[in-house]
Coordinates of C-alpha atoms in Angstrom, one line a residue:
M1 CA 0.0 0.0 0.0
N2 CA 3.1 2.1 -0.3
G3 CA 2.3 4.4 2.7
A4 CA -1.1 5.4 1.4
T5 CA -4.3 4.2 2.8
P6 CA -6.7 3.3 0.0
V7 CA -10.2 4.5 0.2
L8 CA -12.5 1.6 0.9
D9 CA -15.8 2.8 -0.3
Q10 CA -17.0 4.7 -3.4
D11 CA -19.2 6.9 -1.2
T12 CA -16.2 8.2 0.7
A13 CA -14.7 11.3 -0.9
P14 CA -10.9 11.7 -1.1
P15 CA -9.3 14.6 0.7
A16 CA -10.6 18.0 -0.6
A17 CA -8.4 20.3 -2.6
G18 CA -7.5 23.7 -1.4
N19 CA -10.6 25.2 -2.9
G20 CA -12.8 22.7 -1.0
K21 CA -13.8 20.9 -4.1
R22 CA -13.2 17.3 -5.0
P23 CA -9.9 17.1 -7.1
P24 CA -10.3 16.1 -10.7
Q25 CA -10.1 12.3 -11.2
P26 CA -8.5 10.7 -14.2
P27 CA -10.9 9.0 -16.5
A28 CA -11.2 5.3 -15.8
G29 CA -10.6 3.1 -18.7
T30 CA -13.0 0.1 -18.9
G31 CA -10.1 -2.3 -19.3
S32 CA -8.4 -0.9 -16.1
R33 CA -11.6 -1.2 -14.1
L34 CA -12.2 -4.8 -15.2
M35 CA -8.6 -5.9 -14.3
R36 CA -8.2 -4.0 -11.0
R37 CA -7.1 -6.2 -8.2
K38 CA -7.7 -6.2 -4.5
P39 CA -4.5 -6.5 -2.5
V40 CA -4.0 -9.6 -0.4
E41 CA -3.2 -7.5 2.7
R42 CA -6.5 -5.7 2.3
L43 CA -8.5 -8.9 1.9
V44 CA -7.0 -10.3 5.1
A45 CA -7.4 -7.0 7.0
E46 CA -11.1 -6.9 6.2
G47 CA -11.6 -10.5 7.4
G48 CA -14.8 -11.0 9.4
Q49 CA -16.0 -7.4 8.9
G50 CA -19.6 -7.1 7.8
E51 CA -22.4 -4.5 7.7
G52 CA -23.3 -3.8 11.3
G53 CA -21.4 -6.7 12.8
T54 CA -18.5 -9.2 12.5
L55 CA -18.2 -12.9 12.0
R56 CA -16.9 -14.8 15.0
R57 CA -13.7 -16.9 14.9
S58 CA -14.9 -20.1 16.6
L59 CA -13.8 -23.0 14.4
G60 CA -10.8 -25.3 15.0
M61 CA -9.0 -27.7 12.7
W62 CA -11.3 -30.6 13.6
Q63 CA -14.5 -28.6 12.9
L64 CA -13.0 -27.4 9.6
T65 CA -12.3 -30.9 8.6
M66 CA -15.8 -32.0 9.4
I67 CA -17.2 -29.1 7.3
S68 CA -15.1 -30.4 4.4
I69 CA -16.3 -34.0 4.9
G70 CA -19.8 -32.9 5.6
A71 CA -20.0 -31.0 2.3
T72 CA -18.4 -33.9 0.3
L73 CA -19.1 -37.3 1.8
G74 CA -22.5 -38.7 0.8
T75 CA -23.3 -36.8 -2.4
G76 CA -21.6 -39.0 -4.9
I77 CA -22.4 -42.3 -3.0
F78 CA -25.9 -41.8 -1.6
V79 CA -27.4 -39.8 -4.6
V80 CA -25.5 -39.9 -7.8
L81 CA -24.2 -43.5 -7.8
G82 CA -27.4 -44.5 -9.5
T83 CA -26.7 -42.2 -12.5
A84 CA -22.9 -42.7 -12.7
V85 CA -22.7 -46.5 -12.7
P86 CA -24.8 -46.8 -16.0
D87 CA -22.2 -44.5 -17.6
A88 CA -19.1 -46.4 -16.5
G89 CA -20.2 -49.9 -15.3
P90 CA -18.1 -51.5 -12.6
A91 CA -15.3 -49.1 -13.7
V92 CA -17.1 -46.4 -11.8
V93 CA -14.4 -47.1 -9.2
I94 CA -11.9 -45.6 -11.7
S95 CA -14.3 -42.7 -12.3
F96 CA -14.1 -41.9 -8.6
V97 CA -10.3 -42.1 -8.7
L98 CA -10.2 -39.8 -11.7
A99 CA -12.5 -37.2 -10.1
G100 CA -10.5 -37.5 -6.9
L101 CA -7.2 -37.1 -8.6
T102 CA -8.5 -34.0 -10.4
A103 CA -9.7 -32.7 -7.0
L104 CA -6.3 -33.5 -5.4
F105 CA -4.3 -31.2 -7.8
S106 CA -6.8 -28.4 -7.2
A107 CA -6.9 -29.1 -3.5
L108 CA -3.2 -28.5 -3.3
S109 CA -3.8 -25.1 -4.9
Y110 CA -6.7 -24.4 -2.5
A111 CA -4.6 -25.4 0.5
E112 CA -1.8 -23.0 -0.5
L113 CA -4.2 -20.1 -1.1
A114 CA -6.3 -20.8 2.0
G115 CA -3.2 -20.6 4.1
T116 CA -2.1 -17.4 2.4
I117 CA -5.4 -15.6 2.0
P118 CA -7.7 -17.0 4.7
V119 CA -11.0 -15.2 3.8
S120 CA -14.6 -16.2 3.3
G121 CA -14.7 -15.7 -0.4
S122 CA -12.7 -18.8 -1.3
S123 CA -11.7 -18.9 -4.9
Y124 CA -13.6 -15.7 -5.6
S125 CA -11.3 -13.8 -3.3
Y126 CA -8.2 -15.6 -4.5
S127 CA -9.1 -14.5 -8.1
Y128 CA -9.7 -10.9 -7.0
A129 CA -6.2 -10.7 -5.5
T130 CA -4.4 -12.2 -8.5
L131 CA -6.5 -12.1 -11.7
G132 CA -8.6 -9.0 -11.5
E133 CA -12.2 -8.0 -10.7
I134 CA -13.9 -9.3 -13.9
V135 CA -12.3 -12.8 -13.4
A136 CA -13.2 -12.7 -9.7
W137 CA -16.8 -11.9 -10.7
I138 CA -16.8 -14.8 -13.1
C139 CA -15.4 -17.1 -10.4
G140 CA -17.9 -15.9 -7.9
W141 CA -20.8 -16.3 -10.3
C142 CA -19.6 -19.9 -11.0
L143 CA -19.5 -20.5 -7.2
I144 CA -23.1 -19.4 -6.9
L145 CA -24.0 -21.9 -9.6
E146 CA -21.8 -24.6 -7.9
Y147 CA -23.1 -24.2 -4.4
G148 CA -26.7 -23.3 -5.1
V149 CA -27.3 -26.0 -7.6
S150 CA -25.4 -28.5 -5.5
V151 CA -27.7 -27.9 -2.6
A152 CA -30.7 -28.5 -4.8
A153 CA -29.3 -31.6 -6.4
V154 CA -28.5 -33.2 -3.1
A155 CA -31.8 -32.2 -1.5
V156 CA -33.7 -33.9 -4.3
G157 CA -32.0 -37.2 -3.4
W158 CA -32.8 -36.7 0.3
G159 CA -36.5 -37.2 -0.5
Q160 CA -35.8 -40.6 -2.0
Y161 CA -34.1 -41.8 1.1
L162 CA -36.7 -40.3 3.3
N163 CA -39.3 -42.3 1.5
E164 CA -37.2 -45.5 2.0
L165 CA -37.1 -44.7 5.7
L166 CA -40.8 -43.9 6.1
D167 CA -41.8 -47.1 4.1
G168 CA -39.6 -49.3 6.3
T169 CA -40.7 -47.9 9.6
I170 CA -44.3 -46.9 9.4
G171 CA -45.3 -48.3 6.0
V172 CA -46.3 -44.9 4.6
T173 CA -44.5 -42.9 1.8
I174 CA -44.9 -39.4 0.4
P175 CA -46.7 -39.5 -2.9
A176 CA -44.5 -39.2 -6.0
S177 CA -46.2 -36.0 -7.0
L178 CA -44.8 -34.4 -3.8
A179 CA -41.6 -36.3 -3.4
N180 CA -40.1 -36.0 -6.9
P181 CA -39.2 -32.9 -8.9
P182 CA -41.1 -31.9 -12.1
G183 CA -40.0 -34.0 -15.0
D184 CA -39.5 -37.0 -12.8
G185 CA -43.1 -37.8 -11.9
G186 CA -43.5 -35.0 -9.4
I187 CA -45.2 -31.6 -9.2
F188 CA -43.3 -30.1 -6.3
N189 CA -40.6 -31.8 -4.2
V190 CA -41.7 -31.1 -0.6
P191 CA -38.9 -33.1 1.2
A192 CA -36.2 -31.2 -0.8
L193 CA -37.6 -27.9 0.4
L194 CA -38.0 -29.2 3.9
V195 CA -34.4 -30.2 4.4
V196 CA -33.2 -26.8 3.1
L197 CA -35.4 -25.0 5.6
L198 CA -34.2 -27.3 8.5
C199 CA -30.6 -26.5 7.6
M200 CA -31.4 -22.8 7.5
A201 CA -32.6 -23.1 11.1
F202 CA -29.2 -24.5 12.1
L203 CA -27.2 -21.9 10.2
L204 CA -29.2 -19.0 11.8
G205 CA -28.1 -20.4 15.2
G206 CA -24.4 -19.6 14.5
A207 CA -21.3 -21.1 12.9
K208 CA -20.2 -22.9 16.0
E209 CA -23.6 -24.4 16.6
S210 CA -23.9 -25.4 12.9
A211 CA -20.4 -27.0 13.0
R212 CA -21.3 -29.0 16.1
A213 CA -24.5 -30.4 14.5
N214 CA -22.5 -31.1 11.3
A215 CA -19.8 -33.1 13.2
I216 CA -22.5 -35.3 14.7
M217 CA -24.1 -35.9 11.3
V218 CA -20.7 -36.7 9.7
G219 CA -20.1 -39.3 12.4
V220 CA -23.4 -40.9 11.6
K221 CA -22.8 -41.0 7.8
I222 CA -19.4 -42.5 8.2
A223 CA -20.8 -45.2 10.4
A224 CA -23.6 -45.8 7.9
L225 CA -21.2 -46.3 5.0
L226 CA -19.0 -48.6 7.0
L227 CA -22.1 -50.6 7.9
F228 CA -23.0 -50.8 4.2
C229 CA -19.5 -52.1 3.4
A230 CA -19.6 -54.8 6.0
V231 CA -23.1 -56.1 5.0
A232 CA -22.8 -55.7 1.2
F233 CA -19.4 -57.4 1.1
T234 CA -21.1 -60.7 1.9
G235 CA -23.1 -60.3 -1.3
I236 CA -20.3 -59.7 -3.8
K237 CA -20.3 -61.9 -6.9
A238 CA -17.2 -61.9 -9.0
G239 CA -19.3 -62.0 -12.2
N240 CA -20.7 -58.5 -11.5
Y241 CA -17.2 -57.1 -12.2
S242 CA -17.2 -58.5 -15.8
P243 CA -17.1 -56.7 -18.1
F244 CA -15.3 -54.2 -16.0
M245 CA -15.4 -51.3 -18.5
P246 CA -18.4 -52.1 -20.7
L247 CA -18.7 -48.6 -22.1
G248 CA -14.9 -48.0 -22.5
L249 CA -12.7 -45.1 -21.4
A250 CA -15.3 -42.6 -22.7
G251 CA -17.9 -43.9 -20.2
V252 CA -15.4 -43.8 -17.3
S253 CA -14.5 -40.2 -18.3
N254 CA -18.2 -39.1 -18.6
A255 CA -19.0 -40.6 -15.2
G256 CA -15.9 -38.9 -13.7
A257 CA -17.0 -35.6 -15.0
S258 CA -20.5 -36.0 -13.4
L259 CA -19.1 -37.3 -10.2
F260 CA -16.6 -34.4 -9.8
F261 CA -19.2 -32.2 -8.1
S262 CA -19.0 -34.8 -5.2
Y263 CA -15.6 -33.4 -4.3
I264 CA -16.4 -29.8 -3.6
G265 CA -16.1 -30.2 0.2
F266 CA -12.7 -28.7 0.6
D267 CA -14.0 -25.6 -1.2
A268 CA -16.6 -25.3 1.5
A269 CA -13.9 -25.4 4.1
S270 CA -12.1 -22.6 2.5
T271 CA -15.1 -20.4 2.9
A272 CA -14.7 -20.6 6.6
G273 CA -11.5 -18.6 6.6
E274 CA -12.9 -15.7 8.5
E275 CA -14.5 -17.9 11.2
A276 CA -11.5 -20.2 11.8
K277 CA -9.4 -19.7 14.9
N278 CA -6.1 -20.3 13.2
P279 CA -7.0 -20.3 9.5
K280 CA -3.4 -20.1 8.1
K281 CA -2.4 -23.3 9.9
D282 CA -5.7 -25.2 10.1
L283 CA -7.3 -24.7 6.7
P284 CA -4.6 -26.4 4.6
K285 CA -4.6 -29.4 7.0
A286 CA -8.4 -29.7 7.0
I287 CA -8.5 -29.5 3.2
M288 CA -6.0 -32.3 2.5
L289 CA -7.2 -34.6 5.4
S290 CA -10.8 -34.4 4.3
L291 CA -10.0 -35.1 0.7
L292 CA -8.0 -38.2 1.7
I293 CA -10.8 -39.6 3.9
V294 CA -13.6 -38.9 1.4
T295 CA -11.8 -40.4 -1.6
A296 CA -10.9 -43.6 0.3
L297 CA -14.5 -44.1 1.4
Y298 CA -16.0 -43.3 -2.0
V299 CA -13.7 -45.9 -3.8
L300 CA -14.4 -48.5 -1.1
V301 CA -18.2 -48.1 -1.2
A302 CA -18.3 -48.0 -5.0
A303 CA -16.2 -51.1 -5.4
I304 CA -18.4 -53.1 -3.0
A305 CA -21.7 -51.7 -4.4
V306 CA -20.9 -52.7 -8.0
G307 CA -19.8 -56.1 -6.8
A308 CA -23.0 -56.7 -5.0
L309 CA -25.4 -55.5 -7.7
P310 CA -25.1 -55.9 -11.5
W311 CA -24.3 -52.5 -13.0
K312 CA -27.2 -52.4 -15.3
Q313 CA -29.6 -52.5 -12.3
F314 CA -28.4 -49.1 -11.1
E315 CA -30.3 -47.3 -13.8
G316 CA -32.7 -44.8 -12.4
S317 CA -32.0 -45.7 -8.8
E318 CA -31.5 -42.7 -6.5
A319 CA -31.4 -44.8 -3.3
A320 CA -29.1 -47.6 -4.6
L321 CA -27.3 -48.5 -1.4
A322 CA -30.5 -49.1 0.5
G323 CA -31.7 -51.4 -2.2
I324 CA -28.4 -53.3 -2.2
M325 CA -28.7 -53.9 1.6
K326 CA -32.2 -55.2 1.2
D327 CA -31.2 -57.6 -1.7
V328 CA -28.1 -58.9 0.1
T329 CA -29.8 -59.6 3.4
G330 CA -33.3 -60.4 2.3
Q331 CA -34.5 -58.2 5.2
S332 CA -35.7 -54.7 5.2
F333 CA -34.2 -53.8 8.6
W334 CA -30.7 -53.1 7.2
A335 CA -32.1 -51.1 4.3
V336 CA -34.1 -49.0 6.8
L337 CA -31.0 -48.5 8.9
L338 CA -29.0 -47.3 6.0
A339 CA -31.8 -45.1 4.8
A340 CA -31.8 -43.4 8.2
G341 CA -28.1 -42.8 7.9
A342 CA -28.5 -41.5 4.4
V343 CA -31.2 -39.0 5.5
I344 CA -28.8 -37.6 8.1
A345 CA -25.8 -37.8 5.8
I346 CA -27.4 -35.8 3.0
A347 CA -28.7 -33.3 5.4
S348 CA -25.1 -32.7 6.4
V349 CA -24.1 -32.0 2.8
V350 CA -27.0 -29.5 2.4
L351 CA -26.0 -27.8 5.7
T352 CA -22.3 -27.3 4.9
V353 CA -22.8 -26.3 1.2
L354 CA -25.4 -23.8 2.2
Y355 CA -22.9 -22.4 4.7
G356 CA -20.3 -22.0 1.9
Q357 CA -22.8 -20.3 -0.4
T358 CA -23.7 -17.7 2.2
R359 CA -20.1 -16.9 3.0
I360 CA -19.2 -16.4 -0.7
L361 CA -22.1 -14.0 -1.1
F362 CA -21.0 -12.3 2.1
A363 CA -17.5 -11.6 0.6
M364 CA -18.9 -10.5 -2.7
A365 CA -21.4 -8.1 -1.0
R366 CA -18.6 -6.6 1.1
D367 CA -16.7 -5.8 -2.1
G368 CA -19.9 -4.2 -3.5
L369 CA -20.4 -6.6 -6.4
V370 CA -23.8 -7.8 -5.0
P371 CA -26.2 -5.9 -2.8
K372 CA -24.9 -5.1 0.7
T373 CA -27.8 -6.9 2.3
F374 CA -25.8 -10.1 1.9
A375 CA -23.0 -8.6 4.0
K376 CA -25.2 -7.6 7.0
V377 CA -24.2 -9.5 10.1
S378 CA -26.2 -9.8 13.3
P379 CA -24.2 -8.3 16.1
R380 CA -25.8 -10.7 18.6
K381 CA -25.2 -14.0 16.7
G382 CA -22.4 -13.1 14.3
V383 CA -24.4 -14.5 11.4
P384 CA -25.4 -12.9 8.1
V385 CA -29.1 -13.5 8.7
A386 CA -30.7 -11.9 5.7
N387 CA -28.1 -13.5 3.4
T388 CA -28.9 -17.0 5.0
I389 CA -32.7 -16.6 4.6
I390 CA -32.5 -15.4 1.0
T391 CA -30.0 -18.0 -0.1
C392 CA -31.9 -20.9 1.6
A393 CA -35.3 -19.7 0.1
F394 CA -33.8 -19.6 -3.4
C395 CA -32.1 -23.0 -3.1
G396 CA -35.2 -24.6 -1.5
V397 CA -37.4 -23.6 -4.4
L398 CA -34.7 -24.7 -6.9
A399 CA -34.5 -28.1 -5.2
A400 CA -38.2 -28.5 -5.4
A401 CA -38.6 -27.6 -9.0
V402 CA -35.7 -28.9 -11.1
P403 CA -34.7 -32.6 -12.1
L404 CA -31.6 -34.2 -10.5
A405 CA -29.6 -35.1 -13.6
E406 CA -29.4 -31.5 -15.0
L407 CA -28.6 -30.2 -11.5
A408 CA -25.6 -32.5 -11.1
D409 CA -24.0 -31.6 -14.4
A410 CA -24.6 -27.9 -13.9
T411 CA -22.8 -28.1 -10.6
S412 CA -19.9 -30.0 -12.1
I413 CA -19.2 -27.4 -14.7
G414 CA -19.3 -24.5 -12.3
T415 CA -17.0 -26.4 -9.8
L416 CA -14.5 -27.3 -12.5
F417 CA -14.3 -23.7 -13.9
A418 CA -13.8 -22.2 -10.4
F419 CA -11.1 -24.8 -9.6
A420 CA -9.3 -24.1 -12.9
L421 CA -9.1 -20.4 -11.9
V422 CA -7.7 -21.3 -8.5
N423 CA -4.9 -23.2 -10.1
V424 CA -4.1 -20.2 -12.3
A425 CA -4.3 -17.9 -9.2
V426 CA -1.6 -20.0 -7.4
I427 CA 0.7 -19.6 -10.4
V428 CA 0.1 -15.8 -10.7
L429 CA 0.7 -15.2 -7.0
A430 CA 3.9 -17.3 -7.1
V431 CA 5.2 -15.1 -9.9
K432 CA 4.1 -11.7 -8.6
R433 CA 4.5 -12.3 -4.8
P434 CA 7.3 -15.0 -4.6
D435 CA 8.4 -13.8 -1.1
M436 CA 5.0 -13.7 0.5
K437 CA 4.8 -15.8 3.6
R438 CA 2.9 -19.1 3.0
S439 CA 1.9 -21.5 5.7
F440 CA 1.5 -24.3 3.1
T441 CA 2.9 -24.7 -0.4
V442 CA 2.4 -27.3 -3.1
P443 CA 5.0 -30.1 -3.2
L444 CA 8.4 -29.2 -4.8
S445 CA 7.8 -25.5 -4.2
G446 CA 11.3 -25.2 -2.7
V447 CA 12.9 -26.2 -5.9
R448 CA 13.3 -23.3 -8.3
V449 CA 14.1 -23.7 -12.0
P450 CA 15.4 -20.9 -14.3
L451 CA 13.4 -19.6 -17.2
F452 CA 13.9 -16.9 -19.8
G453 CA 15.1 -13.5 -18.7
G454 CA 16.6 -14.7 -15.5
L455 CA 13.1 -15.6 -14.1
R456 CA 13.1 -18.5 -11.7
V457 CA 9.8 -20.4 -10.9
R458 CA 8.9 -23.0 -8.4
L459 CA 9.0 -26.5 -9.8
G460 CA 5.8 -27.2 -7.7
M461 CA 3.9 -25.1 -10.2
I462 CA 3.6 -28.2 -12.3
F463 CA 0.8 -29.3 -10.0
P464 CA -1.6 -26.4 -10.6
V465 CA -0.8 -26.7 -14.3
I466 CA -1.9 -30.3 -14.2
G467 CA -4.9 -29.4 -12.1
F468 CA -5.9 -26.8 -14.6
G469 CA -5.6 -29.2 -17.5
L470 CA -7.6 -31.9 -15.8
C471 CA -10.4 -29.5 -14.9
F472 CA -10.8 -28.4 -18.5
Y473 CA -10.6 -32.0 -19.7
L474 CA -13.5 -33.0 -17.5
M475 CA -15.4 -29.9 -18.5
Y476 CA -14.9 -31.0 -22.1
K477 CA -16.5 -34.3 -21.3
L478 CA -19.7 -32.8 -20.0
P479 CA -22.8 -32.9 -22.3
T480 CA -23.5 -30.1 -24.8
V481 CA -26.7 -29.1 -23.0
T482 CA -24.6 -28.5 -19.8
W483 CA -22.4 -26.1 -21.8
E484 CA -25.4 -24.3 -23.1
V485 CA -26.8 -23.9 -19.6
F486 CA -23.4 -22.7 -18.4
G487 CA -23.1 -20.2 -21.3
L488 CA -26.6 -18.8 -20.5
W489 CA -25.6 -18.5 -16.8
M490 CA -22.4 -16.6 -17.7
A491 CA -24.4 -14.3 -20.0
V492 CA -26.8 -13.4 -17.2
G493 CA -23.8 -12.9 -14.9
F494 CA -22.1 -10.4 -17.2
V495 CA -25.3 -8.5 -17.5
I496 CA -25.6 -8.2 -13.7
Y497 CA -21.9 -7.3 -13.4
F498 CA -22.0 -4.5 -15.9
A499 CA -25.4 -3.2 -14.7
Y500 CA -24.6 -3.3 -11.0
G501 CA -21.3 -4.8 -9.8
M502 CA -18.9 -2.7 -11.8
R503 CA -20.5 0.5 -10.7
H504 CA -20.9 -0.4 -7.1
S505 CA -17.5 -2.0 -6.6
R506 CA -15.7 -0.6 -3.5
L507 CA -12.6 -0.4 -5.6
N508 CA -14.3 2.5 -7.4
G509 CA -13.3 4.7 -4.3
G510 CA -10.4 7.0 -4.7
T511 CA -8.5 5.9 -7.8
D512 CA -11.6 4.7 -9.6
D513 CA -9.7 2.6 -12.0
G514 CA -8.1 0.6 -9.2
S515 CA -4.5 1.3 -10.2
A516 CA -3.5 2.0 -6.7
E517 CA -4.9 -1.3 -5.6
A518 CA -3.1 -3.1 -8.4
D519 CA 0.2 -1.5 -7.5
A520 CA -0.2 -2.4 -3.9
S521 CA -0.9 -6.0 -4.9
E522 CA 2.4 -6.1 -6.7
A523 CA 4.5 -5.0 -3.7
P524 CA 6.3 -7.8 -1.8
A525 CA 4.9 -8.6 1.6
K526 CA 6.9 -7.7 4.7
G527 CA 7.2 -9.9 7.7

């Protein structure tokens, strides 16, 4: 910041000139305004600050890990397995490994940036500090798609398991017209809306209280999956693994692209940067540990599931694991027990992903790119109340009205695009701020290799390069209709940015074109 304190709000006038009038400002070029960056130091300094209150730092490493696992574990297994297995056959196990490997390279980048820029905006804020405002907006807009649609997709599957539980316990089920989304035999998915509203009640209670409830639910879901493995293992038939890859490598890749949205948990953990007690130390650990645990469980459960049930019978099943338990044992008790675990597990995913969505909107509102209502924090609870209510209402209606398959793919493309930008952000920050103190770095970062012009770069940058490539490969494998939806979503986003965000950006204050901010972001950090 070079000794100057940047003006933080466009409504704050710069110091008056000698005649008492506002000094003339240089005209702001559109290109300069689009590429203005927000300095890392300023992002960190504003951590927790909202309109009328502040977020509370109450989350430790264990709670952050549980948020990661809560947002991840359950989605791909409990809900989407029934749509992924028909694409890949028994080789869906490889699809999970492919998606997990793609997530790993991006997780390394997330871990480095989360330890360096521990703020609520996650990849949106990382992009703002490195790639410029327009890229940050694109990333934030993708995150809104990723989180909002992910909540809806998972909530849809929750209704299927709820019906399994009700049928096995009291012999009553919710009619298909009220338990399924339109296009899938339903009129309005009431259970999907209900689980979102229940999670909203937890979130309004505070981050610490929500994290405590999530930790209990995560424990239940892990126990339920281990129980499934123990029971279903007795029903494995070797013939179910042959042919292992009936639809070839293309089928494995297609399933991996759809399953990737099951790995967004570590992104949710990074949104807790302003509510973590020691974010620079704990966030990288939580991100890597949660990804390891989740991938291991996904692969284990998938391998046992396709061994216990012929892959063609997964078609159209959104509660596949409960059905396998019932077929293997010949008793409904085990299926009911698993369904109960799934109801809790999927609720945990909805809770933590909604949490991440509200914190990203909070960061964008604080920067002025979306209405400041989303940045208002209750002084008593330390929670963005209005933000939470609006977000949950929107996601609840979306969950009740849109079919599952389209939701899952829309989430995947938004996730992959945001992750690709994070990989680029790590590289840019490594070049522009090589001496910045980092609590975590990608492997081989200590090894520097010379390039042209005397420039030396970290050998570890090969990992974000691979992560970037894998993200775009999986995006390429998604259906054309998903790209069309994504293009339409981006078009709407650009309209909103140029109509509202660009004019209300807090970087409009003072320099207007953001040049001072950009210069500050180039300066090496001290200490």
